[in-house]
Amino acid sequence: MNEDNSRNRYMRAIVLMMMSGVVAYSLKHGPQPLIPSIAGELGLMPAEGSLIVAAEMAGMSATLLLVIMFADFLSRKWVMGLSLGAAAILDAVMGAGVGFHVIVACRFLQGMLLGTFPALMIAYINEEFPANRTATTIGLYLGSTAAGGMLGRFVATLLSDMVSWREVFFLFTVCGALVAVLYCSLMPASRHAVARPRMGSLASVFALVKDSRLLLLNFIGFSLMGTFAAVYTYITYALLDAPYFLTKVELAPIFLMQIFGTMSSAVAGKLADHWGKGRVLKLGFALMICGSVMTLGAPLCAKYVGLGFFISGIFACHTTAASWVGQLDGIDKAPAASLYMLCYYIGGSVLSVLGGFFYHHLHWTGLVAMIVLFTVLSIGAFIAFMHKVTSAKTNDADDENDENAMIRAREIPAHV
């Protein structure tokens, strides 16, 4: 009976995690295709319109830093559920006829609220689920976030031709509020989260920064999101230009290709639990390099097939690295997950800008060279990480053997 109750609890948690992941990332990415409509109505320059996305990213980064310091005092269930509901209400505020500055402020607050999800959800999974199920569950959750980003952009683009951008915001409010109510009502509360009195200060940040294993995984996360953001930022330029000259409608399938990320996350999580995280990371890196190199081909199909391999590789690596962060010995799960996600999103900002220099001077070939470079650096970080993990296990085994030897020595009677 207890086993049945545990199974029902896990299944209910997984369903609600995936629902909240889809809605949260729809709220996060949904406004992106609405920016031209908003800018046109409010008389904004393109650079001003981009603040709608930048403000949300800044808010999310600020919250991830706060979560590092205060995660162990936060209720996983209620912080995420109430944050989702509040973020949905902010969509209604933005659609209610307010000015541009209020929209930017609301997007910043929305980013802060949605920033509770990446770290606390991964911490919840690592704390509440069996160790042999965490990678699979994290893969399902990250797959739902990829689906949410894709669905949010697709629905907003589709509806923007039929209704105003304000009405799209109201639709997101209704969906977000409904899921938030379900989440707060039905999500199982945390049972294994433990508050630590030393948390709540920058000391917690310094403690994490000293762990070289975590820093190496953080660099991998930095590179993953950075290369992903760079590809999606500049492949549109490449396909709108010669020799393809695609229209914006013909470019739409590129955004739908994030479905490969959804599928890859789920499959990679399951493989990591049964096949080993190291092997999945190796496979993911191989897919990233092969996929990015394939996009150098002149045929349009080469671009799409290569992009599919590349996205699959990125989300396989992200799922594996994120689950590994929560299973390192001697670190606090929620702050560590927050730091990983903070580096992940910083990478998206930094490498998307750096990619612009490569693309400007060397076109698409230059961007692919940057992607391969950071992927190779990530492989180096992975090798160093595995060396540290293996060394730690060896030292632990040596210490245990020494202790056992001392115990046996004490048990041997002394003879004169």
PDB file of C-alpha atoms in Angstrom, residues 113-214:
ATOM      1  CA  LEU A 113       9.273  35.036 -10.368  1.00  0.00           C
ATOM      2  CA  LEU A 114       9.971  32.452 -13.081  1.00  0.00           C
ATOM      3  CA  GLY A 115      13.611  32.316 -11.961  1.00  0.00           C
ATOM      4  CA  THR A 116      12.497  30.252  -8.969  1.00  0.00           C
ATOM      5  CA  PHE A 117      11.622  27.330 -11.254  1.00  0.00           C
ATOM      6  CA  PRO A 118      14.921  26.103 -12.773  1.00  0.00           C
ATOM      7  CA  ALA A 119      16.844  25.707  -9.520  1.00  0.00           C
ATOM      8  CA  LEU A 120      14.108  24.809  -7.045  1.00  0.00           C
ATOM      9  CA  MET A 121      12.531  22.244  -9.360  1.00  0.00           C
ATOM     10  CA  ILE A 122      15.836  20.465  -9.951  1.00  0.00           C
ATOM     11  CA  ALA A 123      16.515  20.594  -6.203  1.00  0.00           C
ATOM     12  CA  TYR A 124      13.028  19.178  -5.520  1.00  0.00           C
ATOM     13  CA  ILE A 125      13.657  16.268  -7.883  1.00  0.00           C
ATOM     14  CA  ASN A 126      17.064  15.479  -6.377  1.00  0.00           C
ATOM     15  CA  GLU A 127      15.644  15.629  -2.849  1.00  0.00           C
ATOM     16  CA  GLU A 128      12.333  13.810  -3.288  1.00  0.00           C
ATOM     17  CA  PHE A 129      12.936  11.178  -5.978  1.00  0.00           C
ATOM     18  CA  PRO A 130      15.025   7.997  -5.693  1.00  0.00           C
ATOM     19  CA  ALA A 131      18.604   8.412  -6.894  1.00  0.00           C
ATOM     20  CA  ASN A 132      18.071   5.966  -9.775  1.00  0.00           C
ATOM     21  CA  ARG A 133      15.152   8.076 -11.068  1.00  0.00           C
ATOM     22  CA  THR A 134      16.489  11.622 -10.797  1.00  0.00           C
ATOM     23  CA  ALA A 135      18.110  11.933 -14.245  1.00  0.00           C
ATOM     24  CA  THR A 136      14.996  10.511 -15.935  1.00  0.00           C
ATOM     25  CA  THR A 137      12.733  12.918 -14.049  1.00  0.00           C
ATOM     26  CA  ILE A 138      14.978  15.916 -14.672  1.00  0.00           C
ATOM     27  CA  GLY A 139      14.998  14.964 -18.354  1.00  0.00           C
ATOM     28  CA  LEU A 140      11.189  14.976 -18.431  1.00  0.00           C
ATOM     29  CA  TYR A 141      11.071  18.356 -16.693  1.00  0.00           C
ATOM     30  CA  LEU A 142      13.675  19.984 -18.961  1.00  0.00           C
ATOM     31  CA  GLY A 143      11.858  18.504 -21.947  1.00  0.00           C
ATOM     32  CA  SER A 144       8.668  20.220 -20.771  1.00  0.00           C
ATOM     33  CA  THR A 145      10.485  23.571 -20.541  1.00  0.00           C
ATOM     34  CA  ALA A 146      11.750  23.161 -24.114  1.00  0.00           C
ATOM     35  CA  ALA A 147       8.210  22.317 -25.212  1.00  0.00           C
ATOM     36  CA  GLY A 148       6.900  25.351 -23.318  1.00  0.00           C
ATOM     37  CA  GLY A 149       9.327  27.715 -25.039  1.00  0.00           C
ATOM     38  CA  MET A 150       8.404  26.281 -28.428  1.00  0.00           C
ATOM     39  CA  LEU A 151       4.665  26.289 -27.702  1.00  0.00           C
ATOM     40  CA  GLY A 152       4.684  29.824 -26.287  1.00  0.00           C
ATOM     41  CA  ARG A 153       6.413  31.252 -29.360  1.00  0.00           C
ATOM     42  CA  PHE A 154       4.278  29.232 -31.772  1.00  0.00           C
ATOM     43  CA  VAL A 155       0.922  30.096 -30.149  1.00  0.00           C
ATOM     44  CA  ALA A 156       1.820  33.777 -29.825  1.00  0.00           C
ATOM     45  CA  THR A 157       2.888  33.935 -33.477  1.00  0.00           C
ATOM     46  CA  LEU A 158      -0.249  32.128 -34.627  1.00  0.00           C
ATOM     47  CA  LEU A 159      -2.652  34.238 -32.555  1.00  0.00           C
ATOM     48  CA  SER A 160      -0.981  37.552 -33.352  1.00  0.00           C
ATOM     49  CA  ASP A 161      -2.428  37.347 -36.884  1.00  0.00           C
ATOM     50  CA  MET A 162      -5.968  36.896 -35.500  1.00  0.00           C
ATOM     51  CA  VAL A 163      -6.106  38.983 -32.299  1.00  0.00           C
ATOM     52  CA  SER A 164      -4.134  41.845 -30.756  1.00  0.00           C
ATOM     53  CA  TRP A 165      -1.013  41.261 -28.689  1.00  0.00           C
ATOM     54  CA  ARG A 166      -2.948  42.418 -25.621  1.00  0.00           C
ATOM     55  CA  GLU A 167      -5.448  39.584 -26.010  1.00  0.00           C
ATOM     56  CA  VAL A 168      -2.586  37.105 -26.340  1.00  0.00           C
ATOM     57  CA  PHE A 169      -1.285  38.275 -22.969  1.00  0.00           C
ATOM     58  CA  PHE A 170      -4.733  37.743 -21.415  1.00  0.00           C
ATOM     59  CA  LEU A 171      -4.840  34.196 -22.805  1.00  0.00           C
ATOM     60  CA  PHE A 172      -1.477  33.433 -21.206  1.00  0.00           C
ATOM     61  CA  THR A 173      -2.827  34.816 -17.917  1.00  0.00           C
ATOM     62  CA  VAL A 174      -5.792  32.422 -17.918  1.00  0.00           C
ATOM     63  CA  CYS A 175      -3.645  29.367 -18.718  1.00  0.00           C
ATOM     64  CA  GLY A 176      -0.974  30.299 -16.172  1.00  0.00           C
ATOM     65  CA  ALA A 177      -3.471  30.974 -13.380  1.00  0.00           C
ATOM     66  CA  LEU A 178      -5.276  27.660 -13.921  1.00  0.00           C
ATOM     67  CA  VAL A 179      -2.082  25.625 -13.823  1.00  0.00           C
ATOM     68  CA  ALA A 180      -0.859  27.566 -10.761  1.00  0.00           C
ATOM     69  CA  VAL A 181      -4.059  26.674  -8.880  1.00  0.00           C
ATOM     70  CA  LEU A 182      -3.700  23.001  -9.828  1.00  0.00           C
ATOM     71  CA  TYR A 183      -0.040  23.037  -8.846  1.00  0.00           C
ATOM     72  CA  CYS A 184      -0.636  24.565  -5.401  1.00  0.00           C
ATOM     73  CA  SER A 185      -3.566  22.227  -4.767  1.00  0.00           C
ATOM     74  CA  LEU A 186      -2.129  18.896  -5.890  1.00  0.00           C
ATOM     75  CA  MET A 187       1.691  19.072  -5.897  1.00  0.00           C
ATOM     76  CA  PRO A 188       3.179  16.891  -3.127  1.00  0.00           C
ATOM     77  CA  ALA A 189       5.037  18.992  -0.548  1.00  0.00           C
ATOM     78  CA  SER A 190       8.756  18.497   0.082  1.00  0.00           C
ATOM     79  CA  ARG A 191       9.637  15.867   2.672  1.00  0.00           C
ATOM     80  CA  HIS A 192      13.409  15.830   2.537  1.00  0.00           C
ATOM     81  CA  ALA A 193      14.442  19.493   2.165  1.00  0.00           C
ATOM     82  CA  VAL A 194      16.571  20.449   5.184  1.00  0.00           C
ATOM     83  CA  ALA A 195      17.149  24.054   6.267  1.00  0.00           C
ATOM     84  CA  ARG A 196      20.756  24.906   7.111  1.00  0.00           C
ATOM     85  CA  PRO A 197      21.389  27.827   9.461  1.00  0.00           C
ATOM     86  CA  ARG A 198      24.574  28.885   7.685  1.00  0.00           C
ATOM     87  CA  MET A 199      22.667  29.620   4.489  1.00  0.00           C
ATOM     88  CA  GLY A 200      21.311  33.053   3.609  1.00  0.00           C
ATOM     89  CA  SER A 201      24.571  34.896   3.012  1.00  0.00           C
ATOM     90  CA  LEU A 202      27.330  35.228   0.454  1.00  0.00           C
ATOM     91  CA  ALA A 203      29.170  32.552   2.415  1.00  0.00           C
ATOM     92  CA  SER A 204      26.991  29.997   0.656  1.00  0.00           C
ATOM     93  CA  VAL A 205      28.112  31.369  -2.714  1.00  0.00           C
ATOM     94  CA  PHE A 206      31.794  31.211  -1.761  1.00  0.00           C
ATOM     95  CA  ALA A 207      31.379  27.643  -0.511  1.00  0.00           C
ATOM     96  CA  LEU A 208      30.058  26.591  -3.922  1.00  0.00           C
ATOM     97  CA  VAL A 209      32.692  28.508  -5.874  1.00  0.00           C
ATOM     98  CA  LYS A 210      35.436  26.625  -4.017  1.00  0.00           C
ATOM     99  CA  ASP A 211      34.175  23.295  -5.367  1.00  0.00           C
ATOM    100  CA  SER A 212      36.132  22.708  -8.581  1.00  0.00           C
ATOM    101  CA  ARG A 213      33.821  19.855  -9.623  1.00  0.00           C
ATOM    102  CA  LEU A 214      30.830  22.190  -9.605  1.00  0.00           C
TER     103      LEU A 214
END
